[in-house]
CSV table of C-alpha atoms and ligand atoms in Angstrom, one decimal:
chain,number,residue,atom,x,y,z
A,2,UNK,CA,0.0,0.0,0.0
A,3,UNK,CA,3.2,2.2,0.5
A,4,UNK,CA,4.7,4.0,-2.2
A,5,UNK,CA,8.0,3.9,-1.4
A,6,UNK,CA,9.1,5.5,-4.6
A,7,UNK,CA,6.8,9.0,-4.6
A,8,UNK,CA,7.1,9.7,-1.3
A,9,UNK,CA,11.0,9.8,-1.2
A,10,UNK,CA,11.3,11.8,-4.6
A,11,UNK,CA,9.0,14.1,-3.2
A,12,UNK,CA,11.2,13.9,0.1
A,13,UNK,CA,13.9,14.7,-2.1
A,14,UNK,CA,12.4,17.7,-3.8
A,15,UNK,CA,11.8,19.2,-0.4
A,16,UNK,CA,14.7,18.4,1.4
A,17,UNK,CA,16.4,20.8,-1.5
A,18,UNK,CA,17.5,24.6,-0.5
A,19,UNK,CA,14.7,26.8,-1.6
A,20,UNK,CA,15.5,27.9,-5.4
A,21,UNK,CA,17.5,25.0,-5.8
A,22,UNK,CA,17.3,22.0,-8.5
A,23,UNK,CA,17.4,18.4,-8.4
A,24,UNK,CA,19.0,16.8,-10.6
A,25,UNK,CA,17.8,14.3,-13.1
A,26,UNK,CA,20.8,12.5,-12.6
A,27,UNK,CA,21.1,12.5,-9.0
A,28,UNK,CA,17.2,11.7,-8.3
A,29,UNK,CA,17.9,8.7,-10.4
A,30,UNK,CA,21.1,7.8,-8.3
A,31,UNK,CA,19.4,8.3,-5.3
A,32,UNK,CA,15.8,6.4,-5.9
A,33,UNK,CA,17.6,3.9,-8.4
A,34,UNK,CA,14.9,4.5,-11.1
A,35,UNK,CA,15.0,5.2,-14.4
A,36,UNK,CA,14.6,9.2,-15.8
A,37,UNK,CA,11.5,7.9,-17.9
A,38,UNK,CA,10.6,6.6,-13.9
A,39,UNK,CA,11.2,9.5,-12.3
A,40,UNK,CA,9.1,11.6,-15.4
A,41,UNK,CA,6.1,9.5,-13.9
A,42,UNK,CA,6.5,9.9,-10.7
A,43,UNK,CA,6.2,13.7,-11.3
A,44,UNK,CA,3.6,13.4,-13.8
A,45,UNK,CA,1.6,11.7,-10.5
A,46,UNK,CA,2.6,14.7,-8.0
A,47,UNK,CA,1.4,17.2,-10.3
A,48,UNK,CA,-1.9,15.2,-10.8
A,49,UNK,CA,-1.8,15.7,-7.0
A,50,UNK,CA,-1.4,19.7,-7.2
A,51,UNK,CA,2.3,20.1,-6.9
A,52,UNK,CA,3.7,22.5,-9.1
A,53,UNK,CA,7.2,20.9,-10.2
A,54,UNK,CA,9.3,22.8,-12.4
A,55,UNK,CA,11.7,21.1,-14.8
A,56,UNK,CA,14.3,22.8,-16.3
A,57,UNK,CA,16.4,21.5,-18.9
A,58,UNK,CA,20.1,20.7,-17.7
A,59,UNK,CA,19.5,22.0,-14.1
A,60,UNK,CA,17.0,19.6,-13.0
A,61,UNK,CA,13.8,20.0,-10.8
A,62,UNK,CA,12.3,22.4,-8.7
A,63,UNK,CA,9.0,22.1,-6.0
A,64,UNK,CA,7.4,25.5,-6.4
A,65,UNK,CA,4.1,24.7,-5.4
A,66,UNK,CA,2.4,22.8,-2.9
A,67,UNK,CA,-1.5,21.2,-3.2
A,68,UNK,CA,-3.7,22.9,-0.4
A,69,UNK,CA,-5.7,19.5,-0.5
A,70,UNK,CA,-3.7,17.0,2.1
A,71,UNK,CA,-2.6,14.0,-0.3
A,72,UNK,CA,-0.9,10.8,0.2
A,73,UNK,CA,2.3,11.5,-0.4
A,74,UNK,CA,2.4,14.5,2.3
A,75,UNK,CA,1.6,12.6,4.7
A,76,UNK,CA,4.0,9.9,3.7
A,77,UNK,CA,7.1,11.6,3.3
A,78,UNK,CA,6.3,12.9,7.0
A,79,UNK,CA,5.9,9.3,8.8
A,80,UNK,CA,7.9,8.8,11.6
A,81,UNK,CA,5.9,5.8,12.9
A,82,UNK,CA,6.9,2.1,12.7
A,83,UNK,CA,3.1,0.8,12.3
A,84,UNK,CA,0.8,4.0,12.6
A,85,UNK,CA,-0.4,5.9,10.2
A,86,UNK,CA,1.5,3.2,7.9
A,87,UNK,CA,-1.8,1.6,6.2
A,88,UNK,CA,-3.5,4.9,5.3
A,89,UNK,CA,-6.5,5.6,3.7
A,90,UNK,CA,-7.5,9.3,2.3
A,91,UNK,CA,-10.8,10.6,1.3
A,92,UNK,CA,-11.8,13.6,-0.3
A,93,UNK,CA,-15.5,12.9,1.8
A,94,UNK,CA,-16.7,10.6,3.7
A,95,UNK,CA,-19.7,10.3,6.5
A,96,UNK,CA,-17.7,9.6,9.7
A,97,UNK,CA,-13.9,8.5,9.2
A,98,UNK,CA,-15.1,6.1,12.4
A,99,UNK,CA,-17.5,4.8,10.2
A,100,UNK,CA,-15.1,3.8,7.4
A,101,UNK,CA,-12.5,2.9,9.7
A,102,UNK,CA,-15.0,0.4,11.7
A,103,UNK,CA,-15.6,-1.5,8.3
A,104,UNK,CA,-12.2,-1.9,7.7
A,105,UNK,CA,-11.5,-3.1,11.0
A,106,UNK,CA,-14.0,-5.9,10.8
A,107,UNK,CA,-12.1,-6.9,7.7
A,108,UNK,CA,-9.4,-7.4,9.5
A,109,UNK,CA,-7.4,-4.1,9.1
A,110,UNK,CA,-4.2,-4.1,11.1
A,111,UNK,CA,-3.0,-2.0,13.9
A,112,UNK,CA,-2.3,1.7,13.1
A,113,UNK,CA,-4.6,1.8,10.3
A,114,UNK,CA,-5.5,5.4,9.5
A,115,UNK,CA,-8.7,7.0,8.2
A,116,UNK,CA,-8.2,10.5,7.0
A,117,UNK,CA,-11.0,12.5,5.1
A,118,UNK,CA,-10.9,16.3,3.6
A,119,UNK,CA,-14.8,16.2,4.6
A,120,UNK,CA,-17.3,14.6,6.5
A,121,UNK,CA,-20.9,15.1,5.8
A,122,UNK,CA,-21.9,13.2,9.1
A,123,UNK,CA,-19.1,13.7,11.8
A,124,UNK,CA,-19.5,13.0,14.9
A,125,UNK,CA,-18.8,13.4,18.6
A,126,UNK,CA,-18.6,12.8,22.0
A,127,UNK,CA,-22.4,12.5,23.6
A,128,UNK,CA,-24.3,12.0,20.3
A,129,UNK,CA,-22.8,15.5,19.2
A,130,UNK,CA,-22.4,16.4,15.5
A,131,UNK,CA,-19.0,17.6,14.3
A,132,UNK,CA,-18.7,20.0,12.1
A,133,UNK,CA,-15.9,18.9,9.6
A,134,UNK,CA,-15.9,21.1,6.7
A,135,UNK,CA,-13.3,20.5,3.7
A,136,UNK,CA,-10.0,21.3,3.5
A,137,UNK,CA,-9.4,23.0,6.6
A,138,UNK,CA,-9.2,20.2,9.8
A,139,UNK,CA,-7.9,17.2,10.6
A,140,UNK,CA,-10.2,15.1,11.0
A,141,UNK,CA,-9.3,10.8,11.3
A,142,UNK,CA,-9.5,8.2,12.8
A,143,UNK,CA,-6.6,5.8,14.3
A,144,UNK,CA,-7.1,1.5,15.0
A,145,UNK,CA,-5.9,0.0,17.8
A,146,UNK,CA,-6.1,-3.7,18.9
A,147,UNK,CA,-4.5,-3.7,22.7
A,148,UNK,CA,-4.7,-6.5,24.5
A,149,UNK,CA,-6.2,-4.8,27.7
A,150,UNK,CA,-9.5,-5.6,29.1
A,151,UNK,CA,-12.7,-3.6,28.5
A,152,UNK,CA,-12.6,-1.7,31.5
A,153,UNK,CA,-9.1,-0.1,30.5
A,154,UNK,CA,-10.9,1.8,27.6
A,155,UNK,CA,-10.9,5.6,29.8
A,156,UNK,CA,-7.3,5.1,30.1
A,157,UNK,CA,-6.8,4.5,26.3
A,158,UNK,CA,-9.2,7.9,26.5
A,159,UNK,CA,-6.7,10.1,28.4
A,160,UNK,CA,-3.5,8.7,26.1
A,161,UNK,CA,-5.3,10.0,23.3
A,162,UNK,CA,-5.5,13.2,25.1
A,163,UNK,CA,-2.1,13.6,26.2
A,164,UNK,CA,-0.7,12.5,22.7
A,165,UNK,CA,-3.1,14.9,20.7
A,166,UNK,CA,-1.6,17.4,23.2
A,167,UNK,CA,1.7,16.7,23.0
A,168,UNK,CA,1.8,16.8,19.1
A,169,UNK,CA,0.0,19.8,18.5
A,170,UNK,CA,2.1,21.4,21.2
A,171,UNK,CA,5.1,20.7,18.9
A,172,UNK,CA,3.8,22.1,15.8
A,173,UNK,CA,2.3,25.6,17.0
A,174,UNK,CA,3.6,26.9,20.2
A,175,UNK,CA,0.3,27.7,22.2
A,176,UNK,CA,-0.2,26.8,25.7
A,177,UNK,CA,-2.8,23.9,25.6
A,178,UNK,CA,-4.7,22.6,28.6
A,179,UNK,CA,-7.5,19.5,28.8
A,180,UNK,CA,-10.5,19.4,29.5
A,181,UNK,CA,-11.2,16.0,31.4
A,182,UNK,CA,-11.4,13.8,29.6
A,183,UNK,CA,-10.2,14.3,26.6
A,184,UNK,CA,-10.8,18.2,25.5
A,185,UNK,CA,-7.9,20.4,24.3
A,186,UNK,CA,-8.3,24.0,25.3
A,187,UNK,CA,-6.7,27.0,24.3
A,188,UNK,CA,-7.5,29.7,26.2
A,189,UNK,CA,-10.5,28.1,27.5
A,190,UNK,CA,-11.3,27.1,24.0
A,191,UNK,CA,-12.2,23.8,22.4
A,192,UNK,CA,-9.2,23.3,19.6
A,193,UNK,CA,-10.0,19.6,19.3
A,194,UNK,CA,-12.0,16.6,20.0
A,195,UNK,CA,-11.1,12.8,20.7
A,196,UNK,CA,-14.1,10.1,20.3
A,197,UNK,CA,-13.5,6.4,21.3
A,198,UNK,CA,-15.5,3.8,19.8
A,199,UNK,CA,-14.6,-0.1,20.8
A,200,UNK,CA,-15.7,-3.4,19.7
A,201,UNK,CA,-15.6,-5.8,22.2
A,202,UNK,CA,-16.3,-9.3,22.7
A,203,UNK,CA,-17.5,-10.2,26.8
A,204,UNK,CA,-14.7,-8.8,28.6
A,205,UNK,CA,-12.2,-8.5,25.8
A,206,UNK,CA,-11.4,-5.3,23.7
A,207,UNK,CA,-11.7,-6.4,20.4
A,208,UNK,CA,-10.5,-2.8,18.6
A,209,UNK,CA,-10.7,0.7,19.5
A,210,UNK,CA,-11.2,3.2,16.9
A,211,UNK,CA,-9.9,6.9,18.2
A,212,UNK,CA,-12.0,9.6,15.9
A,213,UNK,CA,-9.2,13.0,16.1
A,214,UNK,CA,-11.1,16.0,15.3
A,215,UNK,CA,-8.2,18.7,14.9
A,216,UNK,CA,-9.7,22.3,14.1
A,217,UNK,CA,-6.4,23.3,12.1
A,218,UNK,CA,-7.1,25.6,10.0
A,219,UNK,CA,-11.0,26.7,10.2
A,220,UNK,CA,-12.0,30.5,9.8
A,221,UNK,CA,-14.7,32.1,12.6
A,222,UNK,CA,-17.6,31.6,10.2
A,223,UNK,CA,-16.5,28.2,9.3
A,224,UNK,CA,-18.5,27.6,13.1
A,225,UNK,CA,-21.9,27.5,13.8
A,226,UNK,CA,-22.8,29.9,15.8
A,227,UNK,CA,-23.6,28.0,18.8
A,228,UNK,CA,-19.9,26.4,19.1
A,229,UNK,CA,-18.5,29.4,17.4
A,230,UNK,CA,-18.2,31.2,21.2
A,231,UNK,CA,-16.9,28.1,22.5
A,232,UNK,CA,-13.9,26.8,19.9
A,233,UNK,CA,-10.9,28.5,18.2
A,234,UNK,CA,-8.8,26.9,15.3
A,235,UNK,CA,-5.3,26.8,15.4
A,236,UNK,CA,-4.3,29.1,13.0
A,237,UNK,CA,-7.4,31.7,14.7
A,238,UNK,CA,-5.3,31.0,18.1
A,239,UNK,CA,-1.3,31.0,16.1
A,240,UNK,CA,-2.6,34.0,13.7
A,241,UNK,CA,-1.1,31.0,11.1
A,242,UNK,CA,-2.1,28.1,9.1
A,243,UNK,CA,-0.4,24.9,10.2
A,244,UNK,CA,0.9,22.3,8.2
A,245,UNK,CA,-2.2,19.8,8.6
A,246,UNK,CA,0.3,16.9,7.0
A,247,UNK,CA,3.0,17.9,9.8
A,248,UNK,CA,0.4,18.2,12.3
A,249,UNK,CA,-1.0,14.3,11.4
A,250,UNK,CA,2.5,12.8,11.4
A,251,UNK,CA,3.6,14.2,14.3
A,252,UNK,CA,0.5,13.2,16.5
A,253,UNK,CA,0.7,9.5,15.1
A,254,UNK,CA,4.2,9.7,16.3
A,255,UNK,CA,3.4,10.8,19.4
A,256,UNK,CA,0.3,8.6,19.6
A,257,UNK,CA,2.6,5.5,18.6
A,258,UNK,CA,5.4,6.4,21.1
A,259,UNK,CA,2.4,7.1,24.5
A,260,UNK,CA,0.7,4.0,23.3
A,261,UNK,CA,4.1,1.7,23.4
A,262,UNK,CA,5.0,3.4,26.6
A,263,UNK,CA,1.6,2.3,27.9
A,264,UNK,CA,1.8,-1.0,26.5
A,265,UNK,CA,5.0,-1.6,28.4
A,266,UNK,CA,4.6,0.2,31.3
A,267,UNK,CA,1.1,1.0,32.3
A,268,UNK,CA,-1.2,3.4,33.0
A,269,UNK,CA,0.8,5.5,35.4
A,270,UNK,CA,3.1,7.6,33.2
A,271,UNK,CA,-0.4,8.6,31.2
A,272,UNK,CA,-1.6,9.2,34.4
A,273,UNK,CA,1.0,11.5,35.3
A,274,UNK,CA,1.2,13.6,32.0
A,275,UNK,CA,-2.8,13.9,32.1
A,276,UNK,CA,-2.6,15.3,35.2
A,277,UNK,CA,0.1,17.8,34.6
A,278,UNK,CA,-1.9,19.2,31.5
A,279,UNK,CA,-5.2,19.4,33.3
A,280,UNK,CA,-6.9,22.4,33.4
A,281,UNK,CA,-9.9,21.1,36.1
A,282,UNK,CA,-8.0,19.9,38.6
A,283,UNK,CA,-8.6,21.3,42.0
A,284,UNK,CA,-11.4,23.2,41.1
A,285,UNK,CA,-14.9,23.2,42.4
A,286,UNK,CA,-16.7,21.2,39.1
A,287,UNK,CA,-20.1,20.9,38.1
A,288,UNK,CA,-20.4,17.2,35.8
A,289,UNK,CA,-23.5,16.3,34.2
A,290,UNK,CA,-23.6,12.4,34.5
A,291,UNK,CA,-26.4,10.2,32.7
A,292,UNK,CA,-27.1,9.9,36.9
A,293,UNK,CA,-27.7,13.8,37.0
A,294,UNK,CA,-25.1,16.4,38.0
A,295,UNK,CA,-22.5,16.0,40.4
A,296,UNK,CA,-20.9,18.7,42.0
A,297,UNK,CA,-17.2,18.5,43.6
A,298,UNK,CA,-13.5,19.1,43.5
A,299,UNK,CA,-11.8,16.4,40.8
A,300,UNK,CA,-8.4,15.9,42.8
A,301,UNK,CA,-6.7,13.4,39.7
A,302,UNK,CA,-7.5,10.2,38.0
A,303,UNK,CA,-7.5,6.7,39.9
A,304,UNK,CA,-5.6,3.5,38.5
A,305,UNK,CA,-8.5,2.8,35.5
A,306,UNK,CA,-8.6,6.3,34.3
A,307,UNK,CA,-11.6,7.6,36.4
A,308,UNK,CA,-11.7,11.1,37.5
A,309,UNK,CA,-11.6,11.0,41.1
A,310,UNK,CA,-14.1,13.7,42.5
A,311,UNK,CA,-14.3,14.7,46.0
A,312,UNK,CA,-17.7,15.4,47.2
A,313,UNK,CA,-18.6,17.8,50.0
A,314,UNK,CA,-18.1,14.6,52.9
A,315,UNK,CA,-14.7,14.5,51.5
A,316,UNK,CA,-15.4,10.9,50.0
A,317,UNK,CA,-13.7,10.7,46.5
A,318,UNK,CA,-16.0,9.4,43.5
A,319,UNK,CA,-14.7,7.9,40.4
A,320,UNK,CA,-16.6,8.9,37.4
A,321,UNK,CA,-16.3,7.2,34.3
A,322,UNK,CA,-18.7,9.1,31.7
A,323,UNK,CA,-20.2,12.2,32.0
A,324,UNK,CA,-19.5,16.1,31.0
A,325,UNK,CA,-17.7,19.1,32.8
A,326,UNK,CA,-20.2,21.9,32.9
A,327,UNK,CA,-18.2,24.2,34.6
A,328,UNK,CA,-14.9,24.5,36.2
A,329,UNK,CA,-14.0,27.3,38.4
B,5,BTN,C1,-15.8,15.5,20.6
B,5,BTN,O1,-15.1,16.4,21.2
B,5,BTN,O2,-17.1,15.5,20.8
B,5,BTN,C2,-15.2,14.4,19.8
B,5,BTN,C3,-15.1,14.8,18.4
B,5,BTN,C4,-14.4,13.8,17.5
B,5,BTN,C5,-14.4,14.2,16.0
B,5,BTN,C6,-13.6,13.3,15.2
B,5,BTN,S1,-13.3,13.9,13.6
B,5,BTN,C7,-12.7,12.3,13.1
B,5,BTN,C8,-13.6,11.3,13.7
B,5,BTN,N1,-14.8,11.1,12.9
B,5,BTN,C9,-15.9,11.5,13.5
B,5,BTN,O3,-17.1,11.4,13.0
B,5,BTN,N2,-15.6,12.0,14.7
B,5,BTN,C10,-14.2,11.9,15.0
């Protein structure tokens, strides 16, 4: 499913100084394929909406980028050893969970990635829709098969978190807190959204499919006005578009890196970075639970990823499922 040829002559094209040429001769050296090859290969990128230019005797030049996230893109960017590795891309789709659920029924391995331009029926947490309009977000969906029972699924909730956290972190510099569970805020503002969806089978997980909603690059009226008071996009927050390629690969590789750390290691280290990034803790907390609203003091998560609330007899509650109202 890799093309291990496009994606490192397009590596190569980039890795160039700006204004500088690539050979003929030494892409050929370098990929070992043919000129007539290599002519192909850039027939297919500009099919893709690069804008290659060829000069005779110097070589080639990338002057132009496709706004539209492609394949190669992403690619060229992996840093993973199994996420992100079997990728599927969309222009539209209804839900990338949805596609992403079929596939994994069929048997899709590990890692395997859902990424659409579009979806027409995105959803999210609490029967929510989410708004995914083209071009402008990330929005995917990531398979995992861990061999952990049903009940470790909030912890696999909170990983996501601190992942999604850490990666977009490292591609704009904004100071990002979460929302328990799995909210990122900037400046008290929803910049993304994580939805969990498992199969399982009695007590066994069978797969978990993690639905990342990244608002990357969405204008002010790309909201709707009722979430438009409570989100922010990247770039609105960075006052610049991000690299929504650069911003995928690096949270796979900081999904894939968490999620082995977990694997080996445990909940705790999750625990530990959750806890550091949250922005509720030690605050008196409304949550609406499908038991009605609680009201307390969340003092940090117990061993299966519950949020430990104090009450007002100082007993602490764990609370698996429910919605911070307020936070104060
Ligand atoms: C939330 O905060 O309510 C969770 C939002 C999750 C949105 C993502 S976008 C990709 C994937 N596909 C969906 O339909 N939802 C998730």
């Amino acid at each position: 499913m890799i093309d291990l040829n496009q994606p490192s002559l397009l590596a190569l094209l980039e890795a160039a100084d700006r204004d500088a040429y690539v050979s003929g001769e030494e892409i050929s050296k370098r990929l070992n394929v043919s000129r007539t090859a290599i002519w192909k290969q850039i027939r297919k990128l500009e099919a893709e909406g690069y804008v290659i230019e060829a000069v005779p005797r110097l070589g080639y030049r990338l002057v132009g980028r496709p706004s539209r996230l492609t394949r190669q893109e992403v690619q060229t960017r992996l840093q993973t050893r199994e996420f992100g590795r079997h990728l599927h891309l969309f222009d539209s789709v209804s839900s990338t969970q949805d596609v992403l659920r079929e596939l994994a029924e069929e048997g899709a391995p590990e890692g395997t990635l859902v990424i659409a331009e579009q979806q027409t029926q995105g959803r999210g947490r609490m029967g929510r829709v989410w708004v995914s309009p083209p071009g402008k977000g990330v929005w995917m969906s990531l398979l995992l098969r861990p061999q952990v029972p049903l009940q470790a699924t909030p912890q696999l909730t909170l990983l996501a978190a601190v992942a999604l956290r850490r990666a977009v972190s490292a591609v704009v510099p904004l100071d990002i807190g979460i929302k328990w569970p799995n909210d990122l805020l900037v400046d008290g503002k929803k910049i993304s959204g994580i939805l969990l969806e498992s199969a399982a089978e009695e007590e066994r997980l069978r797969y978990v499919v993690v639905g990342l909603g990244i608002s990357a690059n969405l204008e002010p009226e790309d909201y709707p006005e009722d979430v438009a008071s409570k989100a922010v996009s990247l770039k609105m927050a960075a006052g610049r578009p991000v690299d929504r390629a650069e911003l995928i690969a690096v949270t796979l590789k900081e999904f894939e890196e968490l999620y082995e750390l977990y694997l080996r290691d445990g909940f705790e280290p999750i625990r530990a970075l959750w806890e550091a990034h949250s922005v509720n803790l030690n605050r008196k907390t409304t949550l609406a639970t499908p038991r009605g609203p609680i009201e307390g003091i969340p003092r940090g998560l117990n061993d299966m990823g519950g949020l430990l609330v104090e009450l007002s007899d100082g007993t602490l509650m764990p609370v698996y499922s429910a919605e911070i109202q307020s936070s104060t």
